[in-house]
PDB file of C-alpha atoms in Angstrom:
ATOM      1  CA  MET J   1      48.785 120.831 172.217  1.00 95.00           C
ATOM      2  CA  LEU J   2      48.459 123.771 169.825  1.00 95.00           C
ATOM      3  CA  CYS J   3      50.552 121.966 167.200  1.00 94.00           C
ATOM      4  CA  ALA J   4      48.367 118.876 167.426  1.00 95.00           C
ATOM      5  CA  GLU J   5      45.210 121.002 167.264  1.00 96.00           C
ATOM      6  CA  GLY J   6      46.532 122.966 164.270  1.00 96.00           C
ATOM      7  CA  ASN J   7      47.505 119.786 162.431  1.00 92.00           C
ATOM      8  CA  LEU J   8      44.083 118.295 163.094  1.00 94.00           C
ATOM      9  CA  GLU J   9      42.285 121.417 161.861  1.00 94.00           C
ATOM     10  CA  ASP J  10      44.367 121.349 158.688  1.00 91.00           C
ATOM     11  CA  ASP J  11      43.649 117.634 158.170  1.00 89.00           C
ATOM     12  CA  LEU J  12      39.939 118.428 158.533  1.00 91.00           C
ATOM     13  CA  GLY J  13      40.206 121.075 155.810  1.00 90.00           C
ATOM     14  CA  ASN J  14      40.031 124.094 158.107  1.00 93.00           C
ATOM     15  CA  SER J  15      43.211 125.676 156.781  1.00 92.00           C
ATOM     16  CA  GLU J  16      42.576 129.216 158.008  1.00 95.00           C
ATOM     17  CA  ALA J  17      41.850 128.049 161.567  1.00 96.00           C
ATOM     18  CA  ALA J  18      44.849 125.718 161.405  1.00 96.00           C
ATOM     19  CA  ALA J  19      47.124 128.560 160.299  1.00 97.00           C
ATOM     20  CA  ALA J  20      45.991 130.769 163.168  1.00 97.00           C
ATOM     21  CA  ILE J  21      46.592 127.995 165.710  1.00 98.00           C
ATOM     22  CA  LEU J  22      49.986 127.082 164.250  1.00 97.00           C
ATOM     23  CA  ARG J  23      51.026 130.746 164.301  1.00 97.00           C
ATOM     24  CA  ARG J  24      50.252 130.838 168.035  1.00 97.00           C
ATOM     25  CA  ALA J  25      52.280 127.672 168.593  1.00 97.00           C
ATOM     26  CA  ALA J  26      55.217 129.024 166.571  1.00 97.00           C
ATOM     27  CA  THR J  27      55.181 132.239 168.590  1.00 96.00           C
ATOM     28  CA  LEU J  28      55.318 130.231 171.828  1.00 95.00           C
ATOM     29  CA  PHE J  29      58.219 128.074 170.585  1.00 96.00           C
ATOM     30  CA  GLU J  30      60.077 131.182 169.405  1.00 94.00           C
ATOM     31  CA  GLY J  31      60.355 132.327 173.001  1.00 89.00           C
ATOM     32  CA  THR J  32      61.882 129.038 174.179  1.00 91.00           C
ATOM     33  CA  ALA J  33      65.032 127.047 173.513  1.00 86.00           C
ATOM     34  CA  GLU J  34      62.993 124.523 171.477  1.00 92.00           C
ATOM     35  CA  THR J  35      64.450 125.476 168.076  1.00 94.00           C
ATOM     36  CA  PHE J  36      63.604 122.116 166.488  1.00 94.00           C
ATOM     37  CA  LEU J  37      59.945 122.368 167.533  1.00 95.00           C
ATOM     38  CA  TRP J  38      59.812 125.980 166.360  1.00 96.00           C
ATOM     39  CA  ALA J  39      61.224 124.984 162.950  1.00 96.00           C
ATOM     40  CA  LYS J  40      58.885 121.991 162.709  1.00 96.00           C
ATOM     41  CA  THR J  41      55.860 124.147 163.562  1.00 97.00           C
ATOM     42  CA  LEU J  42      56.868 126.772 161.009  1.00 97.00           C
ATOM     43  CA  ALA J  43      57.243 124.035 158.385  1.00 96.00           C
ATOM     44  CA  ARG J  44      53.738 122.766 159.112  1.00 96.00           C
ATOM     45  CA  LEU J  45      52.410 126.338 158.987  1.00 97.00           C
ATOM     46  CA  ALA J  46      54.095 126.815 155.597  1.00 95.00           C
ATOM     47  CA  TYR J  47      52.519 123.556 154.393  1.00 92.00           C
ATOM     48  CA  THR J  48      49.118 124.748 155.580  1.00 93.00           C
ATOM     49  CA  LEU J  49      49.508 128.123 153.855  1.00 92.00           C
ATOM     50  CA  VAL J  50      50.721 126.828 150.486  1.00 85.00           C
ATOM     51  CA  ASP J  51      47.119 126.817 149.180  1.00 77.00           C
ATOM     52  CA  LEU J  52      45.955 129.953 150.971  1.00 84.00           C
ATOM     53  CA  ASP J  53      48.955 132.231 150.500  1.00 87.00           C
ATOM     54  CA  PRO J  54      51.864 130.707 148.561  1.00 81.00           C
ATOM     55  CA  ALA J  55      54.083 133.786 148.911  1.00 84.00           C
ATOM     56  CA  GLU J  56      53.672 133.737 152.701  1.00 93.00           C
ATOM     57  CA  SER J  57      54.227 129.981 152.695  1.00 92.00           C
ATOM     58  CA  LEU J  58      57.555 130.449 150.918  1.00 90.00           C
ATOM     59  CA  ARG J  59      58.608 133.171 153.361  1.00 94.00           C
ATOM     60  CA  ILE J  60      57.790 130.967 156.346  1.00 97.00           C
ATOM     61  CA  VAL J  61      59.425 127.841 154.918  1.00 95.00           C
ATOM     62  CA  GLU J  62      62.624 129.831 154.400  1.00 94.00           C
ATOM     63  CA  GLN J  63      62.503 130.914 158.032  1.00 96.00           C
ATOM     64  CA  ALA J  64      61.948 127.299 159.106  1.00 96.00           C
ATOM     65  CA  ALA J  65      64.855 126.063 156.974  1.00 93.00           C
ATOM     66  CA  GLU J  66      67.228 128.517 158.643  1.00 94.00           C
ATOM     67  CA  LEU J  67      66.237 127.251 162.098  1.00 94.00           C
ATOM     68  CA  ILE J  68      66.587 123.501 161.532  1.00 93.00           C
ATOM     69  CA  PRO J  69      69.313 122.129 163.791  1.00 88.00           C
ATOM     70  CA  LEU J  70      72.007 119.934 162.213  1.00 87.00           C
ATOM     71  CA  GLY J  71      71.180 116.255 161.969  1.00 87.00           C
ATOM     72  CA  ASN J  72      67.522 116.595 160.906  1.00 88.00           C
ATOM     73  CA  PRO J  73      67.495 115.509 157.241  1.00 86.00           C
ATOM     74  CA  ARG J  74      63.788 114.602 157.255  1.00 86.00           C
ATOM     75  CA  LEU J  75      62.776 118.103 158.296  1.00 91.00           C
ATOM     76  CA  VAL J  76      65.200 119.604 155.756  1.00 88.00           C
ATOM     77  CA  TRP J  77      63.665 117.409 153.048  1.00 82.00           C
ATOM     78  CA  SER J  78      60.160 118.353 154.175  1.00 86.00           C
ATOM     79  CA  THR J  79      60.897 122.074 153.948  1.00 90.00           C
ATOM     80  CA  GLU J  80      62.382 121.624 150.476  1.00 84.00           C
ATOM     81  CA  VAL J  81      59.255 119.788 149.300  1.00 81.00           C
ATOM     82  CA  ILE J  82      57.083 122.615 150.657  1.00 87.00           C
ATOM     83  CA  ARG J  83      59.308 125.188 148.951  1.00 86.00           C
ATOM     84  CA  ILE J  84      59.178 123.372 145.593  1.00 82.00           C
ATOM     85  CA  ASN J  85      55.389 122.924 145.849  1.00 80.00           C
ATOM     86  CA  GLY J  86      54.980 126.610 146.555  1.00 81.00           C
ATOM     87  CA  LEU J  87      57.134 127.543 143.602  1.00 81.00           C
ATOM     88  CA  ILE J  88      55.552 125.044 141.120  1.00 83.00           C
ATOM     89  CA  VAL J  89      51.832 124.356 141.937  1.00 78.00           C
ATOM     90  CA  TYR J  90      50.861 127.831 143.083  1.00 82.00           C
ATOM     91  CA  LEU J  91      53.254 130.667 142.118  1.00 85.00           C
ATOM     92  CA  LEU J  92      54.275 129.387 138.690  1.00 90.00           C
ATOM     93  CA  GLY J  93      50.748 128.268 137.806  1.00 89.00           C
ATOM     94  CA  PHE J  94      49.265 131.494 139.150  1.00 88.00           C
ATOM     95  CA  HIS J  95      51.524 133.623 136.969  1.00 92.00           C
ATOM     96  CA  LEU J  96      51.123 131.435 133.885  1.00 92.00           C
ATOM     97  CA  ARG J  97      47.326 131.500 134.095  1.00 91.00           C
ATOM     98  CA  ARG J  98      47.375 135.290 134.307  1.00 93.00           C
ATOM     99  CA  GLY J  99      49.887 135.731 131.498  1.00 93.00           C
ATOM    100  CA  GLN J 100      52.412 137.300 133.882  1.00 94.00           C
ATOM    101  CA  LYS J 101      55.548 136.342 131.985  1.00 95.00           C
ATOM    102  CA  ALA J 102      58.052 138.351 134.065  1.00 96.00           C
ATOM    103  CA  GLU J 103      56.758 136.859 137.320  1.00 95.00           C
ATOM    104  CA  ALA J 104      56.772 133.306 135.892  1.00 94.00           C
ATOM    105  CA  LEU J 105      60.359 133.834 134.723  1.00 95.00           C
ATOM    106  CA  ALA J 106      61.302 134.993 138.215  1.00 94.00           C
ATOM    107  CA  VAL J 107      59.866 131.758 139.676  1.00 91.00           C
ATOM    108  CA  CYS J 108      61.967 129.708 137.238  1.00 92.00           C
ATOM    109  CA  ARG J 109      65.124 131.640 138.136  1.00 92.00           C
ATOM    110  CA  ARG J 110      64.419 131.276 141.842  1.00 87.00           C
ATOM    111  CA  ALA J 111      63.909 127.515 141.503  1.00 85.00           C
ATOM    112  CA  ARG J 112      67.270 127.188 139.719  1.00 85.00           C
ATOM    113  CA  THR J 113      68.944 129.234 142.445  1.00 85.00           C
ATOM    114  CA  GLU J 114      67.390 127.068 145.170  1.00 78.00           C
ATOM    115  CA  LEU J 115      68.487 123.876 143.409  1.00 77.00           C
ATOM    116  CA  ALA J 116      72.049 125.140 143.079  1.00 75.00           C
ATOM    117  CA  GLN J 117      72.224 125.493 146.865  1.00 74.00           C
ATOM    118  CA  LEU J 118      71.250 121.885 147.613  1.00 69.00           C
ATOM    119  CA  ASP J 119      73.792 119.164 148.245  1.00 65.00           C
ATOM    120  CA  ASP J 120      73.796 115.355 148.335  1.00 57.00           C
ATOM    121  CA  GLU J 121      72.475 115.084 151.865  1.00 49.00           C
ATOM    122  CA  GLU J 122      69.227 116.729 150.750  1.00 56.00           C
ATOM    123  CA  GLY J 123      68.125 113.411 149.206  1.00 61.00           C
ATOM    124  CA  SER J 124      68.983 114.088 145.582  1.00 66.00           C
ATOM    125  CA  SER J 125      71.974 113.044 143.481  1.00 74.00           C
ATOM    126  CA  ALA J 126      74.171 115.644 141.815  1.00 79.00           C
ATOM    127  CA  ILE J 127      73.272 114.389 138.337  1.00 83.00           C
ATOM    128  CA  ALA J 128      69.537 114.499 139.119  1.00 80.00           C
ATOM    129  CA  ARG J 129      69.900 118.076 140.390  1.00 79.00           C
ATOM    130  CA  GLU J 130      71.859 119.078 137.275  1.00 85.00           C
ATOM    131  CA  GLN J 131      69.080 117.672 135.103  1.00 87.00           C
ATOM    132  CA  MET J 132      66.470 119.441 137.229  1.00 85.00           C
ATOM    133  CA  VAL J 133      68.279 122.759 136.750  1.00 86.00           C
ATOM    134  CA  ALA J 134      68.290 122.090 132.989  1.00 89.00           C
ATOM    135  CA  VAL J 135      64.541 121.334 133.115  1.00 90.00           C
ATOM    136  CA  TRP J 136      63.850 124.646 134.887  1.00 90.00           C
ATOM    137  CA  LEU J 137      66.015 126.412 132.293  1.00 93.00           C
ATOM    138  CA  ASP J 138      64.025 124.754 129.488  1.00 93.00           C
ATOM    139  CA  LEU J 139      60.796 125.852 131.171  1.00 93.00           C
ATOM    140  CA  GLU J 140      62.160 129.383 131.487  1.00 94.00           C
ATOM    141  CA  ASP J 141      62.959 129.407 127.759  1.00 94.00           C
ATOM    142  CA  GLU J 142      59.441 128.228 126.889  1.00 93.00           C
ATOM    143  CA  VAL J 143      57.906 130.908 129.129  1.00 94.00           C
ATOM    144  CA  ARG J 144      60.102 133.555 127.508  1.00 95.00           C
ATOM    145  CA  ARG J 145      58.989 132.417 124.030  1.00 94.00           C
ATOM    146  CA  GLY J 146      55.348 132.271 125.098  1.00 92.00           C
ATOM    147  CA  THR J 147      55.040 128.622 124.066  1.00 92.00           C
ATOM    148  CA  VAL J 148      54.575 127.055 127.496  1.00 91.00           C
ATOM    149  CA  ASP J 149      51.443 124.992 128.075  1.00 84.00           C
ATOM    150  CA  LEU J 150      49.280 125.830 131.114  1.00 86.00           C
ATOM    151  CA  GLY J 151      49.674 122.190 132.173  1.00 87.00           C
ATOM    152  CA  ALA J 152      53.404 122.780 132.722  1.00 88.00           C
ATOM    153  CA  PRO J 153      53.142 123.038 136.536  1.00 87.00           C
ATOM    154  CA  ALA J 154      51.511 119.587 136.736  1.00 82.00           C
ATOM    155  CA  VAL J 155      54.102 118.103 134.359  1.00 86.00           C
ATOM    156  CA  LEU J 156      56.906 119.641 136.409  1.00 85.00           C
ATOM    157  CA  ARG J 157      55.432 118.517 139.726  1.00 79.00           C
ATOM    158  CA  ASN J 158      55.142 114.910 138.464  1.00 79.00           C
ATOM    159  CA  TYR J 159      58.688 115.012 137.082  1.00 83.00           C
ATOM    160  CA  ILE J 160      60.096 116.218 140.411  1.00 78.00           C
ATOM    161  CA  LYS J 161      58.185 113.582 142.377  1.00 73.00           C
ATOM    162  CA  ALA J 162      59.528 110.819 140.151  1.00 77.00           C
ATOM    163  CA  HIS J 163      63.075 112.093 139.596  1.00 77.00           C
ATOM    164  CA  TRP J 164      64.120 114.018 142.702  1.00 71.00           C
ATOM    165  CA  ARG J 165      66.736 111.389 143.528  1.00 73.00           C
ATOM    166  CA  THR J 166      67.604 109.960 140.116  1.00 79.00           C
ATOM    167  CA  GLN J 167      68.076 111.297 136.619  1.00 82.00           C
ATOM    168  CA  SER J 168      65.212 110.842 134.155  1.00 85.00           C
ATOM    169  CA  PRO J 169      65.907 109.086 130.850  1.00 88.00           C
ATOM    170  CA  GLU J 170      63.889 111.829 129.162  1.00 88.00           C
ATOM    171  CA  PRO J 171      63.203 115.280 130.633  1.00 87.00           C
ATOM    172  CA  PRO J 172      59.679 116.696 130.412  1.00 87.00           C
ATOM    173  CA  ARG J 173      58.556 119.015 127.631  1.00 84.00           C
ATOM    174  CA  PHE J 174      56.522 122.157 128.251  1.00 81.00           C
ATOM    175  CA  ARG J 175      55.320 123.291 124.827  1.00 76.00           C
ATOM    176  CA  GLY J 176      51.623 123.585 124.149  1.00 59.00           C
TER     177      GLY J 176
END
């Protein structure tokens, strides 16, 4: 019931209330043998927090990913989408807008590390992942040079949505 109530609150735009409710539900599942439901609740909590507290969202989604029982590719995919959204829309954009070059570079490096750990069953082809790593490396270079456009997070998000599974004929560009 708490999960349903938390999801409903989040759908209604009451993210803080939803997060509190989902935290209670996650705590209850933690004390049971319901690992799948605990992981699923943590994933929804991470999704809810991505706007409110992206760093906390990333911490929670990592915890959820570690708990997912084998044979649940949809939940694995969902946690990866939450992780990528947290890294792109919020952390990378946050640091770029504030001119925090070192922190933006760290986000790029972390994204490349995360991508290197994925395999074919995550819903992406090896060639698409290789290109995505190259795109993150290009973005990192542009950040290092100080030539990245503040619209880069949106460009990157759209690229990932369109080319998660298949290679793009032309990678995105991030220069202003």
